Amino acid sequence: MVKSSSNINNKQYNNRIKKIVIVGGGTAGWMAASALAKMLGSDFSHIYLIESDDIGTIGVGEATIPHIGSFNNILGLDENEFVKKTQATFKLGIKFNNWGQVGESYIHPFGDFGSDMPNGVPFHHYWLKLFQSNNEDLFHYSMEVQACKQGKFSRPLSIKNSPLARIAYAFHLDAGLYAAYLRKFSENHGVHRIEGKIVSVQLREDTGFIQSVTLENSQSIEGDLFIDCSGFRGLLIKESLNTGYIDWSHLLPCDRAVTVASQSSCELLPYTQATAQTAGWQWRIPLQHRTGNGHVYCSQYMSEDEATATLLNNLDGDAISEPKTLAFNTGRRKKFWNKNCVALGLSGGFMEPLESTSIYLIQSGISKLLALFPDKSFSAANSDKYNQLLALEYERIRDFLILHYWANQRSDEQFWSACQQIPIPNYLAEKVRLYKESGRIYRQDDELFSTSSWLAVFHGQNIMADSYHPLVDTHDLGSIQKDLSHIRKTLERCASSMPSHNQFIMKNCASEK
């Protein structure tokens, strides 16, 4: 007997996820709540977020990458309002100081280098031929780098065939204010916030799935799907479901960070700074109302007192908060989705903030959850694919971070010499070898970092290609010099035409201090 489609549809409808419980607030919790509320709607599922005002958040994820713009657009946020509410500034890239050799610096820009070239050959192969002739600097051919050097910023303009139409940017933001902003959005879209501390977690005897959580006041909250945003503690994914952890500290040796806020600089630079120190590196993130600072270091080579002193001695303004120390092991959960629990943010893993990927990884986890959203049957195919995709995402980001450490040429400090001996993963080794031998960079499996990102770090840290694409030789050196000179002058002229970063913020999105 053939079942009617209406019976099948009714069964599927009745099997849908009706109650989602998010454990923990902060950036991860409220990003999850806002996205689920927006995409699912209150008629589909009821969403509850449990957090305690007595439990603080880490709050180190204050620098972002351009993907956050897509997340905010999905929510329908007004960008100027978002910038005002989070005391944000704009970011065109990251400036790395002392990562190749002491005294050297380069900017990893968000946008591409150069422009489209003949034969479909990537621009950088034409630059490589010119570089072999006269050491032409790659970074002259980045719109974002030129703007960074001049302290300029503009959103993309509707000018056909102009570099000003292709400006790639992200934000520096106050993570606490961003969470508060998304909390208001989420509650306006039907999310129920519950104040309280969780004291116990109940599992179903037959399946081991999470059935409910109990608060200090004895209130029990049941759910179909649980999302763990409880930070390093991993209240659900770790403590209740005993999901293992893959430790990458042998590949990324920094295991501590000390953070402090300082007075805001008068000049709001449109980029993050990452300055290599004795046994790690220091970040500088300019916000409208303060500057975020942190020192990521390896405790094997530096004490907490030394790390704190290094941080405080290298501030651009007076400290306005007490230093806070964070211990971590870079790595990820063996499963991000285990039974009926999905871990987001620090409960799922930790990648140090060198390339500002913390908020992106939350966003990526949310988008993949929506794409593979389950029903109450919790198909293993869904969770297996989710775990596969997130594991690959983490591994590709890990390899890109390793490159920065491994590719240093410093001999002045024991830490940096040790980093040169890191046993790099095969994927990274193949990436480096391919570029060195042929100048080629392949983007594989939708990996986060683009060809231009890899190129920026390769060249910025003195990894040079021995050759370039053979089709470049269909053009003589003189014509290439002429074409690239035109591109370079155009980019410089476009950057000069932008308003200063300060001017742009004051005109469009200055916060009320």
Short mmCIF file of N, CA, C and O in Angstrom, two decimals, residues 297-377:
data_model
loop_
_atom_site.label_atom_id
_atom_site.label_comp_id
_atom_site.label_asym_id
_atom_site.label_seq_id
_atom_site.Cartn_x
_atom_site.Cartn_y
_atom_site.Cartn_z
N TYR A 297 51.42 34.33 23.94
CA TYR A 297 52.79 33.90 24.15
C TYR A 297 52.85 32.42 24.53
O TYR A 297 51.83 31.78 24.81
N CYS A 298 54.06 31.89 24.53
CA CYS A 298 54.31 30.49 24.88
C CYS A 298 54.90 30.44 26.29
O CYS A 298 55.98 31.00 26.53
N SER A 299 54.19 29.78 27.20
CA SER A 299 54.62 29.76 28.60
C SER A 299 55.92 28.97 28.81
O SER A 299 56.56 29.09 29.85
N GLN A 300 56.31 28.19 27.81
CA GLN A 300 57.58 27.46 27.92
C GLN A 300 58.77 28.41 27.84
O GLN A 300 59.85 28.12 28.36
N TYR A 301 58.57 29.57 27.20
CA TYR A 301 59.67 30.50 26.98
C TYR A 301 59.49 31.83 27.71
O TYR A 301 60.40 32.66 27.68
N MET A 302 58.34 32.04 28.35
CA MET A 302 58.10 33.32 29.00
C MET A 302 57.14 33.14 30.17
O MET A 302 56.16 32.39 30.07
N SER A 303 57.40 33.84 31.27
CA SER A 303 56.52 33.78 32.43
C SER A 303 55.36 34.75 32.24
O SER A 303 55.39 35.65 31.39
N GLU A 304 54.32 34.58 33.06
CA GLU A 304 53.17 35.48 33.00
C GLU A 304 53.56 36.91 33.34
O GLU A 304 53.09 37.87 32.72
N ASP A 305 54.45 37.08 34.32
CA ASP A 305 54.89 38.43 34.69
C ASP A 305 55.63 39.09 33.53
O ASP A 305 55.43 40.28 33.25
N GLU A 306 56.49 38.33 32.87
CA GLU A 306 57.23 38.88 31.72
C GLU A 306 56.27 39.24 30.59
O GLU A 306 56.41 40.28 29.94
N ALA A 307 55.30 38.37 30.34
CA ALA A 307 54.33 38.61 29.26
C ALA A 307 53.50 39.86 29.54
O ALA A 307 53.25 40.68 28.64
N THR A 308 53.08 40.02 30.79
CA THR A 308 52.28 41.19 31.17
C THR A 308 53.11 42.47 31.03
O THR A 308 52.62 43.49 30.54
N ALA A 309 54.35 42.41 31.48
CA ALA A 309 55.22 43.59 31.37
C ALA A 309 55.45 43.96 29.91
O ALA A 309 55.43 45.16 29.55
N THR A 310 55.66 42.98 29.06
CA THR A 310 55.84 43.24 27.63
C THR A 310 54.62 43.94 27.05
O THR A 310 54.72 44.91 26.30
N LEU A 311 53.44 43.44 27.41
CA LEU A 311 52.19 44.04 26.93
C LEU A 311 52.06 45.48 27.38
O LEU A 311 51.84 46.39 26.57
N LEU A 312 52.23 45.72 28.68
CA LEU A 312 52.02 47.06 29.22
C LEU A 312 53.08 48.05 28.73
O LEU A 312 52.80 49.26 28.62
N ASN A 313 54.26 47.56 28.44
CA ASN A 313 55.34 48.45 27.96
C ASN A 313 55.19 48.81 26.48
O ASN A 313 55.95 49.63 25.97
N ASN A 314 54.26 48.18 25.80
CA ASN A 314 54.11 48.43 24.37
C ASN A 314 52.70 48.88 23.99
O ASN A 314 52.20 48.57 22.91
N LEU A 315 52.07 49.62 24.90
CA LEU A 315 50.76 50.20 24.62
C LEU A 315 50.92 51.57 23.99
O LEU A 315 51.89 52.28 24.26
N ASP A 316 49.95 51.96 23.16
CA ASP A 316 49.97 53.30 22.56
C ASP A 316 49.35 54.35 23.46
O ASP A 316 49.49 55.55 23.22
N GLY A 317 48.62 53.91 24.47
CA GLY A 317 47.99 54.82 25.41
C GLY A 317 47.95 54.19 26.79
O GLY A 317 48.32 53.03 26.99
N ASP A 318 47.49 54.94 27.79
CA ASP A 318 47.43 54.44 29.15
C ASP A 318 46.43 53.29 29.27
O ASP A 318 45.35 53.32 28.66
N ALA A 319 46.78 52.29 30.06
CA ALA A 319 45.86 51.17 30.30
C ALA A 319 44.65 51.67 31.07
O ALA A 319 44.75 52.49 31.98
N ILE A 320 43.46 51.16 30.71
CA ILE A 320 42.22 51.57 31.39
C ILE A 320 41.51 50.37 32.00
O ILE A 320 40.35 50.47 32.42
N SER A 321 42.18 49.24 32.05
CA SER A 321 41.63 48.05 32.71
C SER A 321 42.78 47.26 33.30
O SER A 321 43.95 47.51 33.00
N GLU A 322 42.45 46.31 34.16
CA GLU A 322 43.46 45.43 34.73
C GLU A 322 43.77 44.29 33.74
O GLU A 322 42.86 43.77 33.09
N PRO A 323 45.03 43.91 33.60
CA PRO A 323 45.36 42.79 32.70
C PRO A 323 44.67 41.50 33.12
O PRO A 323 44.55 41.21 34.30
N LYS A 324 44.19 40.75 32.12
CA LYS A 324 43.56 39.46 32.35
C LYS A 324 44.34 38.39 31.59
O LYS A 324 44.74 38.61 30.46
N THR A 325 44.51 37.24 32.23
CA THR A 325 45.29 36.16 31.61
C THR A 325 44.37 35.00 31.23
O THR A 325 43.44 34.66 31.97
N LEU A 326 44.63 34.43 30.08
CA LEU A 326 43.84 33.32 29.55
C LEU A 326 44.79 32.18 29.17
O LEU A 326 45.79 32.41 28.47
N ALA A 327 44.49 30.98 29.65
CA ALA A 327 45.26 29.79 29.25
C ALA A 327 44.46 29.00 28.23
O ALA A 327 43.24 28.89 28.35
N PHE A 328 45.12 28.44 27.23
CA PHE A 328 44.41 27.69 26.20
C PHE A 328 45.32 26.65 25.56
O PHE A 328 46.55 26.74 25.64
N ASN A 329 44.70 25.68 24.93
CA ASN A 329 45.39 24.73 24.06
C ASN A 329 44.72 24.81 22.70
O ASN A 329 43.54 24.49 22.57
N THR A 330 45.46 25.21 21.71
CA THR A 330 44.90 25.28 20.37
C THR A 330 44.47 23.88 19.92
O THR A 330 45.21 22.91 20.08
N GLY A 331 43.29 23.80 19.36
CA GLY A 331 42.79 22.51 18.89
C GLY A 331 41.30 22.54 18.68
O GLY A 331 40.68 23.61 18.65
N ARG A 332 40.69 21.37 18.58
CA ARG A 332 39.25 21.28 18.33
C ARG A 332 38.68 20.00 18.94
O ARG A 332 39.41 19.05 19.24
N ARG A 333 37.35 20.00 19.09
CA ARG A 333 36.66 18.79 19.53
C ARG A 333 36.76 17.71 18.45
O ARG A 333 36.79 18.01 17.26
N LYS A 334 36.78 16.45 18.88
CA LYS A 334 36.75 15.36 17.91
C LYS A 334 35.43 15.38 17.14
O LYS A 334 35.38 14.98 15.97
N LYS A 335 34.38 15.83 17.81
CA LYS A 335 33.10 16.06 17.16
C LYS A 335 32.56 17.41 17.60
O LYS A 335 32.55 17.71 18.80
N PHE A 336 32.12 18.21 16.66
CA PHE A 336 31.45 19.47 17.00
C PHE A 336 29.96 19.21 17.24
O PHE A 336 29.32 19.93 17.98
N TRP A 337 29.44 18.20 16.58
CA TRP A 337 28.04 17.79 16.73
C TRP A 337 28.04 16.36 17.25
O TRP A 337 28.45 15.43 16.56
N ASN A 338 27.61 16.20 18.49
CA ASN A 338 27.57 14.89 19.14
C ASN A 338 26.16 14.65 19.66
O ASN A 338 25.66 15.43 20.48
N LYS A 339 25.50 13.62 19.16
CA LYS A 339 24.11 13.29 19.53
C LYS A 339 23.20 14.48 19.20
O LYS A 339 23.14 14.88 18.04
N ASN A 340 22.55 15.09 20.16
CA ASN A 340 21.67 16.23 19.88
C ASN A 340 22.28 17.54 20.38
O ASN A 340 21.57 18.48 20.76
N CYS A 341 23.60 17.60 20.38
CA CYS A 341 24.31 18.78 20.87
C CYS A 341 25.31 19.27 19.83
O CYS A 341 26.09 18.47 19.29
N VAL A 342 25.30 20.57 19.55
CA VAL A 342 26.25 21.20 18.64
C VAL A 342 27.04 22.24 19.43
O VAL A 342 26.46 23.07 20.14
N ALA A 343 28.37 22.17 19.33
CA ALA A 343 29.24 23.11 20.04
C ALA A 343 29.67 24.24 19.11
O ALA A 343 30.11 24.00 17.99
N LEU A 344 29.52 25.47 19.59
CA LEU A 344 29.93 26.65 18.83
C LEU A 344 30.90 27.48 19.67
O LEU A 344 30.82 27.51 20.89
N GLY A 345 31.79 28.18 18.99
CA GLY A 345 32.73 29.05 19.69
C GLY A 345 33.77 28.24 20.45
O GLY A 345 34.20 27.17 20.01
N LEU A 346 34.16 28.72 21.62
CA LEU A 346 35.25 28.12 22.38
C LEU A 346 34.93 26.72 22.87
O LEU A 346 35.85 25.94 23.14
N SER A 347 33.66 26.37 22.99
CA SER A 347 33.33 25.01 23.41
C SER A 347 33.65 24.00 22.32
O SER A 347 33.84 22.81 22.59
N GLY A 348 33.75 24.47 21.06
CA GLY A 348 34.06 23.59 19.95
C GLY A 348 35.53 23.52 19.62
O GLY A 348 36.00 22.53 19.05
N GLY A 349 36.27 24.55 19.98
CA GLY A 349 37.70 24.57 19.69
C GLY A 349 38.26 25.96 19.84
O GLY A 349 37.52 26.93 20.01
N PHE A 350 39.58 26.07 19.76
CA PHE A 350 40.22 27.38 19.89
C PHE A 350 41.32 27.51 18.86
O PHE A 350 42.22 26.68 18.77
N MET A 351 41.21 28.56 18.06
CA MET A 351 42.26 28.95 17.14
C MET A 351 42.72 30.34 17.56
O MET A 351 41.90 31.27 17.63
N GLU A 352 43.97 30.47 17.88
CA GLU A 352 44.44 31.76 18.38
C GLU A 352 44.09 32.90 17.40
O GLU A 352 43.93 32.66 16.19
N PRO A 353 43.96 34.14 17.89
CA PRO A 353 43.38 35.22 17.08
C PRO A 353 44.31 35.86 16.06
O PRO A 353 44.05 36.99 15.63
N LEU A 354 45.36 35.18 15.64
CA LEU A 354 46.36 35.77 14.75
C LEU A 354 45.74 36.27 13.44
O LEU A 354 46.14 37.30 12.92
N GLU A 355 44.79 35.53 12.88
CA GLU A 355 44.14 35.96 11.64
C GLU A 355 42.65 36.26 11.84
O GLU A 355 41.86 36.23 10.90
N SER A 356 42.28 36.55 13.09
CA SER A 356 40.94 37.06 13.41
C SER A 356 39.82 36.13 12.95
O SER A 356 38.80 36.57 12.41
N THR A 357 39.98 34.83 13.19
CA THR A 357 39.01 33.86 12.70
C THR A 357 38.01 33.39 13.76
O THR A 357 37.15 32.56 13.45
N SER A 358 38.09 33.89 14.98
CA SER A 358 37.24 33.38 16.07
C SER A 358 35.76 33.57 15.76
O SER A 358 34.96 32.63 15.85
N ILE A 359 35.36 34.78 15.42
CA ILE A 359 33.96 35.05 15.13
C ILE A 359 33.55 34.37 13.83
O ILE A 359 32.43 33.86 13.71
N TYR A 360 34.47 34.30 12.87
CA TYR A 360 34.15 33.60 11.62
C TYR A 360 33.81 32.14 11.88
O TYR A 360 32.87 31.59 11.28
N LEU A 361 34.55 31.47 12.76
CA LEU A 361 34.30 30.05 13.02
C LEU A 361 32.93 29.84 13.68
O LEU A 361 32.28 28.81 13.44
N ILE A 362 32.50 30.78 14.49
CA ILE A 362 31.14 30.72 15.03
C ILE A 362 30.14 30.83 13.87
O ILE A 362 29.20 30.03 13.76
N GLN A 363 30.36 31.81 13.03
CA GLN A 363 29.48 32.03 11.87
C GLN A 363 29.43 30.80 10.96
O GLN A 363 28.37 30.38 10.51
N SER A 364 30.59 30.21 10.71
CA SER A 364 30.66 29.04 9.85
C SER A 364 29.89 27.87 10.47
O SER A 364 29.17 27.13 9.77
N GLY A 365 30.04 27.68 11.77
CA GLY A 365 29.32 26.61 12.45
C GLY A 365 27.82 26.79 12.37
O GLY A 365 27.06 25.83 12.18
N ILE A 366 27.37 28.04 12.51
CA ILE A 366 25.93 28.33 12.43
C ILE A 366 25.41 28.08 11.02
O ILE A 366 24.34 27.45 10.84
N SER A 367 26.12 28.56 10.01
CA SER A 367 25.64 28.41 8.63
C SER A 367 25.57 26.94 8.22
O SER A 367 24.63 26.51 7.54
N LYS A 368 26.54 26.16 8.66
CA LYS A 368 26.53 24.72 8.33
C LYS A 368 25.42 24.00 9.10
O LYS A 368 24.83 23.04 8.58
N LEU A 369 25.14 24.45 10.32
CA LEU A 369 24.03 23.86 11.06
C LEU A 369 22.71 24.14 10.35
O LEU A 369 21.85 23.25 10.24
N LEU A 370 22.52 25.35 9.86
CA LEU A 370 21.29 25.68 9.14
C LEU A 370 21.18 24.86 7.86
O LEU A 370 20.09 24.39 7.49
N ALA A 371 22.31 24.68 7.18
CA ALA A 371 22.29 23.91 5.93
C ALA A 371 21.98 22.44 6.19
O ALA A 371 21.38 21.77 5.33
N LEU A 372 22.37 21.92 7.35
CA LEU A 372 22.19 20.50 7.68
C LEU A 372 21.22 20.34 8.85
O LEU A 372 21.30 19.38 9.62
N PHE A 373 20.29 21.29 8.97
CA PHE A 373 19.42 21.32 10.14
C PHE A 373 18.63 20.02 10.27
O PHE A 373 18.03 19.53 9.32
N PRO A 374 18.63 19.43 11.48
CA PRO A 374 18.04 18.10 11.66
C PRO A 374 16.55 18.15 12.01
O PRO A 374 15.98 19.21 12.26
N ASP A 375 15.95 16.96 12.06
CA ASP A 375 14.70 16.78 12.76
C ASP A 375 15.00 15.90 13.97
O ASP A 375 16.17 15.63 14.28
N LYS A 376 13.97 15.45 14.64
CA LYS A 376 14.19 14.72 15.89
C LYS A 376 14.86 13.36 15.71
O LYS A 376 15.33 12.77 16.69
N SER A 377 14.92 12.89 14.48
CA SER A 377 15.61 11.61 14.25
C SER A 377 17.12 11.77 14.32
O SER A 377 17.84 10.80 14.52
#
